[in-house]
PDB file of C-alpha atoms and ligand atoms in Angstrom:
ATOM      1  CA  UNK G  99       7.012  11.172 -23.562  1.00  0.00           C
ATOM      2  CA  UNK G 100       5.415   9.032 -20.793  1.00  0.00           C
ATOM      3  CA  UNK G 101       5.498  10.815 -17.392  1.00  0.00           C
ATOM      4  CA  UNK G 102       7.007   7.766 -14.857  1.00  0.00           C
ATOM      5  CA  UNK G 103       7.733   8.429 -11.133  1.00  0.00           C
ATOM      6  CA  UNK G 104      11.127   8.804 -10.159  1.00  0.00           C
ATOM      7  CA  UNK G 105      13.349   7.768  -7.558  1.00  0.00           C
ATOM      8  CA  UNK G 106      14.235  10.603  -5.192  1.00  0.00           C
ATOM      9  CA  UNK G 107      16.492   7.883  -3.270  1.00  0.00           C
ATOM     10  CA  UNK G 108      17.839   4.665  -3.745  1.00  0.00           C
ATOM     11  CA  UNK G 109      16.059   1.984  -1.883  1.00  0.00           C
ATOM     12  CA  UNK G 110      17.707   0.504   0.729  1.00  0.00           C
ATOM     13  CA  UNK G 111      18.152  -1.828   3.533  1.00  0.00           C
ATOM     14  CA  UNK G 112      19.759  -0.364   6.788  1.00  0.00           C
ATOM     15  CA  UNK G 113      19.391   1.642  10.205  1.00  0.00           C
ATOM     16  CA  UNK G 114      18.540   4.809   8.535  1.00  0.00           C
ATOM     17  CA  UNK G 115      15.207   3.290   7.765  1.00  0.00           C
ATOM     18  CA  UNK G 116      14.154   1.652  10.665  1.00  0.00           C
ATOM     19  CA  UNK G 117      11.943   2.949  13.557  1.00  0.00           C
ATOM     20  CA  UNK G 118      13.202   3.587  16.947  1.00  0.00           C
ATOM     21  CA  UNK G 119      10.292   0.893  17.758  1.00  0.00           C
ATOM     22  CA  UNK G 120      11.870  -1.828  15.874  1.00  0.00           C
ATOM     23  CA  UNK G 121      15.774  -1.611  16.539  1.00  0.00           C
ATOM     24  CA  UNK G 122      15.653  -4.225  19.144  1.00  0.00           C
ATOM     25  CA  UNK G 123      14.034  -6.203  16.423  1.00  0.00           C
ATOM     26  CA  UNK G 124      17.045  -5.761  14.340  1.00  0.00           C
ATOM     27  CA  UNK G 125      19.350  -6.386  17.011  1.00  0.00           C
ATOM     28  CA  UNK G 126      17.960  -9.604  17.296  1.00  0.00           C
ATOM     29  CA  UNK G 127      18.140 -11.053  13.893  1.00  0.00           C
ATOM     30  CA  UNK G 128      21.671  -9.409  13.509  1.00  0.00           C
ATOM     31  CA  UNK G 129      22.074 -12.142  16.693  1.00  0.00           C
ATOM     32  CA  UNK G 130      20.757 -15.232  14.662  1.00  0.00           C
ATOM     33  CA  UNK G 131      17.486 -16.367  14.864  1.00  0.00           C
ATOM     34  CA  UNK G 132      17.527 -19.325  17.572  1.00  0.00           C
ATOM     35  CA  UNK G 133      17.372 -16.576  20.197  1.00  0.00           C
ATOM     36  CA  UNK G 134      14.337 -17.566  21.845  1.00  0.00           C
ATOM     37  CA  UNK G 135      10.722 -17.816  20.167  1.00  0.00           C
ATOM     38  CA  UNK G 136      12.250 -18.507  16.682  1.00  0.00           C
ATOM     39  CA  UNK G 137       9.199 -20.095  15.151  1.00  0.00           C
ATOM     40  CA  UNK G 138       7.765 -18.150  11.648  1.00  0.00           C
ATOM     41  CA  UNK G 139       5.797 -15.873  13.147  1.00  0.00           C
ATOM     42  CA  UNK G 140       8.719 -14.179  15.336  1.00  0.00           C
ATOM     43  CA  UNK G 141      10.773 -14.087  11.667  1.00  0.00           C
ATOM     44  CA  UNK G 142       8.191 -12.124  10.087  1.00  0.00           C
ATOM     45  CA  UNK G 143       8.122  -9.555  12.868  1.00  0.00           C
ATOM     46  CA  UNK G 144      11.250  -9.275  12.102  1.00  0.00           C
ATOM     47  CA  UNK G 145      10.687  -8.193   8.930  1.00  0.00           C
ATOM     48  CA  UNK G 146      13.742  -5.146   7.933  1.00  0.00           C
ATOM     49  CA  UNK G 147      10.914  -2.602   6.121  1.00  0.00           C
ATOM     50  CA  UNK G 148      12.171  -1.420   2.649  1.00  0.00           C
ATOM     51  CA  UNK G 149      11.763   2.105   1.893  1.00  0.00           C
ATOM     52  CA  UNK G 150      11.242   3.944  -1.711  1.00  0.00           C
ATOM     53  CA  UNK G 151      11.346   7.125  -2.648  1.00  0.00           C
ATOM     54  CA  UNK G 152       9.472   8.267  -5.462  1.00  0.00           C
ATOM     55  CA  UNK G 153       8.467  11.986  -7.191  1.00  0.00           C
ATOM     56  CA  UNK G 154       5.420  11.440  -9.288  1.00  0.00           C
ATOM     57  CA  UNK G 155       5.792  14.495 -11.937  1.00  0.00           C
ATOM     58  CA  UNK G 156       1.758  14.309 -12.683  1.00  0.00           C
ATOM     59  CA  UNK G 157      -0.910  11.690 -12.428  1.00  0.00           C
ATOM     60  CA  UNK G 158       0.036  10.063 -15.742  1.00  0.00           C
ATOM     61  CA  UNK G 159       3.165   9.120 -13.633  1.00  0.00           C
ATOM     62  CA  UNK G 160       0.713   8.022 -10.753  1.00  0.00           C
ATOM     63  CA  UNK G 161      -1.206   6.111 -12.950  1.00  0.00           C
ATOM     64  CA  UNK G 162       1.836   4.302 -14.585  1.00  0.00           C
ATOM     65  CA  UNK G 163       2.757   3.232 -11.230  1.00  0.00           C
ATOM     66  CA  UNK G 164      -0.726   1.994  -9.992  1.00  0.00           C
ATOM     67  CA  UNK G 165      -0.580  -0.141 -12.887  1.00  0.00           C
ATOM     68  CA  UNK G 166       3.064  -1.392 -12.305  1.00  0.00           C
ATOM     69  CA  UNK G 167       2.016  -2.543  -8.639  1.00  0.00           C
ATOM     70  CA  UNK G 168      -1.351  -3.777 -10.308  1.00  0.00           C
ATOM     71  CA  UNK G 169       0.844  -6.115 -12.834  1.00  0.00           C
ATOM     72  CA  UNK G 170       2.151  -8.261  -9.679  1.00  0.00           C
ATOM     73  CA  UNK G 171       0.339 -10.864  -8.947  1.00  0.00           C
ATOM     74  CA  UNK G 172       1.482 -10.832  -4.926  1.00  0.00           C
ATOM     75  CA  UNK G 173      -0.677  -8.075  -4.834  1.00  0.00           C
ATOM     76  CA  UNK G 174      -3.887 -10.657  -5.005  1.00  0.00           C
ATOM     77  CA  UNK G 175      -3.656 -10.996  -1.251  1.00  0.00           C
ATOM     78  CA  UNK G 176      -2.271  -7.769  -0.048  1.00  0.00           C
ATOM     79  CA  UNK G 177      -3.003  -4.844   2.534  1.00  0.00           C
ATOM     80  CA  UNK G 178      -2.033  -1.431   1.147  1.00  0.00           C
ATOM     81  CA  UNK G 179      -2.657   1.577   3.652  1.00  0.00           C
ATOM     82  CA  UNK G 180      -2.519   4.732   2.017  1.00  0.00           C
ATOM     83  CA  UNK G 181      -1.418   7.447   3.817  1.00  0.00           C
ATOM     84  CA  UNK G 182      -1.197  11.746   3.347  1.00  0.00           C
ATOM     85  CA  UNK G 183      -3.160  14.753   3.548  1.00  0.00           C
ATOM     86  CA  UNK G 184      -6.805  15.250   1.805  1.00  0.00           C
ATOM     87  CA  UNK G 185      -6.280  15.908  -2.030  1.00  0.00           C
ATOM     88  CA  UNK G 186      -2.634  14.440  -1.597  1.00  0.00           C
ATOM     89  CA  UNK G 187      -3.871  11.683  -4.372  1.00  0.00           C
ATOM     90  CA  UNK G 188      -5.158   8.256  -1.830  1.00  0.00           C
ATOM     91  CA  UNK G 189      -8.278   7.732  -3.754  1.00  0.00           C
ATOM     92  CA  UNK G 190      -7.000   9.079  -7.419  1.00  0.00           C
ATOM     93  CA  UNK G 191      -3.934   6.165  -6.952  1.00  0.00           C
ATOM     94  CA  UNK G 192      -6.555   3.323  -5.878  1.00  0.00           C
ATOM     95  CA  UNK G 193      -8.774   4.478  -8.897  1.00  0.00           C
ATOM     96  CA  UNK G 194      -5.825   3.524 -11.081  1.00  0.00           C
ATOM     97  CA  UNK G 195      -5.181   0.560  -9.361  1.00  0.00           C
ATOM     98  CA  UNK G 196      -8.785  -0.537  -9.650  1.00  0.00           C
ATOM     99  CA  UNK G 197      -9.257   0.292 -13.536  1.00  0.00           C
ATOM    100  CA  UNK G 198      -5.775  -1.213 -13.946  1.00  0.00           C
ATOM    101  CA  UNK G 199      -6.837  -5.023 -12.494  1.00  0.00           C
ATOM    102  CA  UNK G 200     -10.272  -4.877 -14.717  1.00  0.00           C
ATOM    103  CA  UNK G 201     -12.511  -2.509 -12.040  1.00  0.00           C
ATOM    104  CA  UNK G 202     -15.089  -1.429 -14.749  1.00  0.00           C
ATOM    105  CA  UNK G 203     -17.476   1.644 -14.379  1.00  0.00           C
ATOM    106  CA  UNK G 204     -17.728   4.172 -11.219  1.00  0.00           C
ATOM    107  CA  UNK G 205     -15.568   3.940  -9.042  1.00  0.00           C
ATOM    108  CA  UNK G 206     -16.728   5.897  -6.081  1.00  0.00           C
ATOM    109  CA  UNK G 207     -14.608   7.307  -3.438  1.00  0.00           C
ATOM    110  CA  UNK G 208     -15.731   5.535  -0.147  1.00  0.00           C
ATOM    111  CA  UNK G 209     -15.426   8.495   2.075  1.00  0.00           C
ATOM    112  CA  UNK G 210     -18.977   8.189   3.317  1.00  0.00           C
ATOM    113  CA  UNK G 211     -19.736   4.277   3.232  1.00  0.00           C
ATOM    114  CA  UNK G 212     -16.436   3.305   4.376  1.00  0.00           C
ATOM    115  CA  UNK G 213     -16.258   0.725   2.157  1.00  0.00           C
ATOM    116  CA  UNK G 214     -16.145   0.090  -1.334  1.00  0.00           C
ATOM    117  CA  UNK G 215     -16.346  -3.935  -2.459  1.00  0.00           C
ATOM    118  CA  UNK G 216     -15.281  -4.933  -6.094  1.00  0.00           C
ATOM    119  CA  UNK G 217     -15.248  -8.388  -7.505  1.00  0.00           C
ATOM    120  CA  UNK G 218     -13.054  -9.015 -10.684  1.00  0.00           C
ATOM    121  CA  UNK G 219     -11.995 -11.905 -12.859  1.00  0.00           C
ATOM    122  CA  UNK G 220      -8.827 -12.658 -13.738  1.00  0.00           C
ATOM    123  CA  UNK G 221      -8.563 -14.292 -17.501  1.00  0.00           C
ATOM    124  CA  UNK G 222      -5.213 -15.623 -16.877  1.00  0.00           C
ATOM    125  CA  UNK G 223      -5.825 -17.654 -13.625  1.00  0.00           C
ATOM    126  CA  UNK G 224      -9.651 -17.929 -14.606  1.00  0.00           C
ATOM    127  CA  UNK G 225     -10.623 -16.661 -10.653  1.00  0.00           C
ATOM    128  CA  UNK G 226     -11.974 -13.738  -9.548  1.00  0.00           C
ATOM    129  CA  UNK G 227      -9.876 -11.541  -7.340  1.00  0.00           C
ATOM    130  CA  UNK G 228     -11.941  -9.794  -3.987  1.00  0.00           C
ATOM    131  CA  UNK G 229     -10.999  -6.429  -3.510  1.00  0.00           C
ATOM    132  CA  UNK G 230     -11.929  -3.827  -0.957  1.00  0.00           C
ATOM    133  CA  UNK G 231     -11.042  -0.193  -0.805  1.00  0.00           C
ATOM    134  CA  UNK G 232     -11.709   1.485   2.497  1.00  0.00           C
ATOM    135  CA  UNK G 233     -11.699   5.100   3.461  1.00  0.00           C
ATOM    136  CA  UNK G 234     -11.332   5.278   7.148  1.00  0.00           C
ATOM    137  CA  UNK G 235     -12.000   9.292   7.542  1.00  0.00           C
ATOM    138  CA  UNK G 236     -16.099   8.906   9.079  1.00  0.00           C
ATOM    139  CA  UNK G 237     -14.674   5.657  11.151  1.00  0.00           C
ATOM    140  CA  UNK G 238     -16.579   5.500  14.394  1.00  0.00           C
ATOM    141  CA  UNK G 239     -14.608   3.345  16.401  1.00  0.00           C
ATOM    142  CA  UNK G 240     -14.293  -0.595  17.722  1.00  0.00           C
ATOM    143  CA  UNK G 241     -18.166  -0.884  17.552  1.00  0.00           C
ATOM    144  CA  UNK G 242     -18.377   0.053  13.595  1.00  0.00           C
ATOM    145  CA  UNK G 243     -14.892  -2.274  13.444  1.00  0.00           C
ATOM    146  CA  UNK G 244     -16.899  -5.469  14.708  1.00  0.00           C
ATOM    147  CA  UNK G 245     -20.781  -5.106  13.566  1.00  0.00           C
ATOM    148  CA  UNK G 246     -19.500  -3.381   9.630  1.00  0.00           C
ATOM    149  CA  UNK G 247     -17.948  -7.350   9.674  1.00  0.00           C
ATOM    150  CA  UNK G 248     -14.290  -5.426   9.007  1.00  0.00           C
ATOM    151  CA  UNK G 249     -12.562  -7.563  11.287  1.00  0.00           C
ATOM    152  CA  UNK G 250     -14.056 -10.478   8.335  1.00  0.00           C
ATOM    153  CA  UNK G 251     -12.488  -8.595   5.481  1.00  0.00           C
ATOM    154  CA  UNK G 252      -9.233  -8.697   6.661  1.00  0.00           C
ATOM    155  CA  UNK G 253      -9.341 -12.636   7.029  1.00  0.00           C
ATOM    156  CA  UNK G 254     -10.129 -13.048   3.802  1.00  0.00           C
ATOM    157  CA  UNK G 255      -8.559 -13.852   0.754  1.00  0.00           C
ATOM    158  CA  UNK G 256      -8.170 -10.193  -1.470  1.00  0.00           C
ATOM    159  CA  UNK G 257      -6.680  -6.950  -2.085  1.00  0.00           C
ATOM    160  CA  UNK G 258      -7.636  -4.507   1.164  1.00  0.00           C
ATOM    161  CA  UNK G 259      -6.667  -0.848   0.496  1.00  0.00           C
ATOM    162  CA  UNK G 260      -7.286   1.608   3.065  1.00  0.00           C
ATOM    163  CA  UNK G 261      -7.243   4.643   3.285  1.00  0.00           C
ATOM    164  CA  UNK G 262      -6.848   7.055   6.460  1.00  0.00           C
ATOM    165  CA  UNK G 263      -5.435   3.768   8.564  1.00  0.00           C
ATOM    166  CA  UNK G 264      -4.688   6.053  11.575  1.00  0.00           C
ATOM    167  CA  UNK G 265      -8.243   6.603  12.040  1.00  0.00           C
ATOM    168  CA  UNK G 266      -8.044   2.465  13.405  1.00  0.00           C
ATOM    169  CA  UNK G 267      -5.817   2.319  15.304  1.00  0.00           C
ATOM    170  CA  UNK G 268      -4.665  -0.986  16.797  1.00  0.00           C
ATOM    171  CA  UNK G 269      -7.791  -2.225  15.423  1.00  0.00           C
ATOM    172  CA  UNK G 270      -6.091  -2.774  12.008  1.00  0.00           C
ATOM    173  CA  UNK G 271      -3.616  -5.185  10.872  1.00  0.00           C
ATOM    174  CA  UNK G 272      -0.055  -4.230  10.283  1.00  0.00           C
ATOM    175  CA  UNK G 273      -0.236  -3.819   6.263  1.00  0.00           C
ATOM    176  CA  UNK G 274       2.325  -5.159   3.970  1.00  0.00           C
ATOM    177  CA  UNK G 275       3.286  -2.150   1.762  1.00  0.00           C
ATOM    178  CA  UNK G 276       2.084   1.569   3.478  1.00  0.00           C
ATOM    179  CA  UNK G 277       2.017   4.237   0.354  1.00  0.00           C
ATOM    180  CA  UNK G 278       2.547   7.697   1.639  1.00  0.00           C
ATOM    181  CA  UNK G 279       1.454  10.584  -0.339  1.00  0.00           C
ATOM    182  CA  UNK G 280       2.619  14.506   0.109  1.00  0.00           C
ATOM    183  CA  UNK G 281       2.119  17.358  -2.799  1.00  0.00           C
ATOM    184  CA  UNK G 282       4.913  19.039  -3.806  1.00  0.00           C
ATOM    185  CA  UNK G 283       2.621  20.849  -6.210  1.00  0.00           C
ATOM    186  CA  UNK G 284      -0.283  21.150  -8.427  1.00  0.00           C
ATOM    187  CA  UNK G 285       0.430  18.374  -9.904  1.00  0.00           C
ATOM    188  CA  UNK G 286       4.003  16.492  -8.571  1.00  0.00           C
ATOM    189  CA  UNK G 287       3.133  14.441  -5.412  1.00  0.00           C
ATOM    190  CA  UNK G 288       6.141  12.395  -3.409  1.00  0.00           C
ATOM    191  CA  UNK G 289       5.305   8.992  -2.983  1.00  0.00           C
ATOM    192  CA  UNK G 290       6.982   6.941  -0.556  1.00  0.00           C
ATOM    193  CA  UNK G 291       6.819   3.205  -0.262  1.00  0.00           C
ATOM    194  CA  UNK G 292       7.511   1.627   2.882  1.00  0.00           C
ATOM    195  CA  UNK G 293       7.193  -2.224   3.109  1.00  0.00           C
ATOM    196  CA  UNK G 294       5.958  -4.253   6.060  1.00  0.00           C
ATOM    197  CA  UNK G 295       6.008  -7.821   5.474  1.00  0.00           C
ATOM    198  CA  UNK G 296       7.594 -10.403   2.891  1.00  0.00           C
ATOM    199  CA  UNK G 297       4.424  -9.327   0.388  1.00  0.00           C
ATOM    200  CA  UNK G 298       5.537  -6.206   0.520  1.00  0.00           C
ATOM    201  CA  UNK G 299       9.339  -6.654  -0.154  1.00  0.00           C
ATOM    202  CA  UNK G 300       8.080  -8.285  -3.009  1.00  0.00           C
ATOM    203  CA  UNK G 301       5.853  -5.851  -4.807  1.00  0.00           C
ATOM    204  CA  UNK G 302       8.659  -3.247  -3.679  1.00  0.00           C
ATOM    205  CA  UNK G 303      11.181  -5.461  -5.480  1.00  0.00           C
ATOM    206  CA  UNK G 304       8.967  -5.885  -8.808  1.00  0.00           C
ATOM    207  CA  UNK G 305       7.855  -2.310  -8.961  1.00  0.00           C
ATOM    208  CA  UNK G 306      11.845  -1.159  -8.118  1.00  0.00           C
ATOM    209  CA  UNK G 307      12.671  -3.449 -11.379  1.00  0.00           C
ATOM    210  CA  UNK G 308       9.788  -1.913 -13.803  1.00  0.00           C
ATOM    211  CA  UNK G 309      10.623   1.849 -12.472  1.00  0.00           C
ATOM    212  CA  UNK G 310      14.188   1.350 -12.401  1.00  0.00           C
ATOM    213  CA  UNK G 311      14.434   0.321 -16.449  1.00  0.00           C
ATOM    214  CA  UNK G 312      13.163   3.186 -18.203  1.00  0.00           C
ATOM    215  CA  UNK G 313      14.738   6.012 -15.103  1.00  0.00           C
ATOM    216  CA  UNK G 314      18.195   4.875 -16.762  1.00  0.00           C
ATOM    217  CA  UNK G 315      17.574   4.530 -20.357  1.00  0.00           C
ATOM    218  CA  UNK G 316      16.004   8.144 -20.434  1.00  0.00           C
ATOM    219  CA  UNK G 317      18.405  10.103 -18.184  1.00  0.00           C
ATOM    220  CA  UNK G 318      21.627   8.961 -20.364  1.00  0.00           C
TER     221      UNK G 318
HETATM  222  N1  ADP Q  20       0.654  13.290  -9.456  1.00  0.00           N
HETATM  223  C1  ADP Q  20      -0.619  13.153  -9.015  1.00  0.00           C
HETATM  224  N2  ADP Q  20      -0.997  12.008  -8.409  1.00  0.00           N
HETATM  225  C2  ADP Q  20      -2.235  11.874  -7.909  1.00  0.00           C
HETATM  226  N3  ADP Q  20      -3.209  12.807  -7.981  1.00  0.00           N
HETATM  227  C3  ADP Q  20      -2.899  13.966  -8.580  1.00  0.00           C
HETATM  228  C4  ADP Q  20      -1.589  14.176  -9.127  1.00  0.00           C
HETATM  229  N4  ADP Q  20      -1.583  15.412  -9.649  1.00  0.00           N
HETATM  230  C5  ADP Q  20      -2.782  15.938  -9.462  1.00  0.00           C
HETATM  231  N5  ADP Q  20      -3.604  15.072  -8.820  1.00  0.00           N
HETATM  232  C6  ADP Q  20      -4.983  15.399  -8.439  1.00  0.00           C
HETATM  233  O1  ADP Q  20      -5.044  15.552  -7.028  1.00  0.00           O
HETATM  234  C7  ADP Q  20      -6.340  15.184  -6.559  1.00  0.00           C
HETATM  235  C8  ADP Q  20      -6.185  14.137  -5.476  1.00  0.00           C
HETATM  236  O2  ADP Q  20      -7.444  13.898  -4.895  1.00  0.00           O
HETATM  237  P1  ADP Q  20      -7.778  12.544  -4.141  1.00  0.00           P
HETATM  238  O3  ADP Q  20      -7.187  11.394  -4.885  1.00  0.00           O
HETATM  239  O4  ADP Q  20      -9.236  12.534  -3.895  1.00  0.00           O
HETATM  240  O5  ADP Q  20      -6.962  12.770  -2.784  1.00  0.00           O
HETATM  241  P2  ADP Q  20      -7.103  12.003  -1.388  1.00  0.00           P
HETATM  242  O6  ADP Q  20      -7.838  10.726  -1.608  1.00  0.00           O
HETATM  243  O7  ADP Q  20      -5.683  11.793  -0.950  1.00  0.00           O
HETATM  244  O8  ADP Q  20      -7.820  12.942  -0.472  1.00  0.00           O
HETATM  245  C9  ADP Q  20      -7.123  14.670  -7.766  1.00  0.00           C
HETATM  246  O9  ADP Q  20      -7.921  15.717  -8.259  1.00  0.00           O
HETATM  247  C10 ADP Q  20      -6.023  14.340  -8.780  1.00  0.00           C
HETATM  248  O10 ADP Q  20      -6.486  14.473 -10.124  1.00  0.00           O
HETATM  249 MG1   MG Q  21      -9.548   9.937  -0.613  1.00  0.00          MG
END
């Protein structure tokens, strides 16, 4: 049988999942939005983050879920940080990712050049998709942030996944979807999905629908 990840809780809008730092954001929208700067920008800082749960039995599972997230196309101008421990599974996730939107041949972990650049086509749109994996470990600071032309890749149009964010700092922008890994053990990991932005809400939504359909058929 196909190893899927699991939900360990049901996702779910409310207090429980938002940060001390944004409460005051909540109490505002719960006021109505004509409060006082209530132009588009103010509305997606409001933004109520969505959090998921997952347990990810073995990397099969992993994989099936890289390629659920792959299969939406929101995710063709996305920021994913990836977040957890070394060997918790940042760069084996991206991998599937990758292979899963066409990335053909090595794909190397960019733990010593930072950054990894990929260029693939898409057959159904007939454009290529940018994509851009980052591994944040070795960063060196604002300098590295301005002459490595990183502030550039995160204008553009593309998928930027990045791994060890907290490295940044402020430097980096808030990301639509943050992945966190954690082993439970050799092989289960605990994946949790936290999204950031409308983008994110979205591929939360798609991948709750694709994960969601198979959890009930098989635990009847
Ligand atoms: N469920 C799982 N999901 C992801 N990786 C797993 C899983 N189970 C075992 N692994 C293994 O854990 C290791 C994770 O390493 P890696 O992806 O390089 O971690 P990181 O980038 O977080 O430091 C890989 O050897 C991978 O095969
Ligand atoms: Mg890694």
């Amino acid at each position: 049988m196909k190893s899927l990840c699991q939900p360990i809780q049901q996702a779910r809008l409310g207090t429980a999942q938002i940060h001390t730092a944004d409460a005051n954001l909540r109490e505002s929208k719960l006021k109505g939005p004509a409060l006082d700067q209530g132009n588009e920008l103010s509305v997606v800082e409001r933004h109520l983050p969505i959090v998921k749960s997952l347990r990810c039995p073995d990397e099969a599972a992993t994989q099936a879920l890289a390629e659920n997230l792959a299969a939406n196309p929101a995710l063709r101008n996305t920021f994913i940080e990836l977040q957890g421990d070394l060997g918790a599974g940042k760069t084996t996730l991206v991998r599937h990712l990758l292979r899963a939107l066409g990335v053909q041949g090595r794909i190397k972990s960019p733990t010593y050049a930072v950054v990894e650049a990929y260029e693939v086509s898409s057959q159904d749109l007939n454009t290529s998709l940018n994509i851009w994996h980052f591994d944040f470990y070795r960063f060196q600071g604002p300098q590295e942030w301005e002459e490595a032309g990183f502030r550039d890749i995160f204008t553009s149009p593309g998928l930027k996944l990045a791994e060890w964010p907290e490295k940044v700092g402020e430097l980096l922008p808030r990301a639509d979807l943050t992945l966190h890994l954690a082993t439970l053990d050799n092989e289960a990991r605990a994946l949790t999905l936290t999204s950031q932005s409308p983008i994110g809400e979205a591929l939360l939504q798609s991948l709750q629908d694709l994960q969601d359909l198979p959890h009930s058929e098989g635990t009847a």
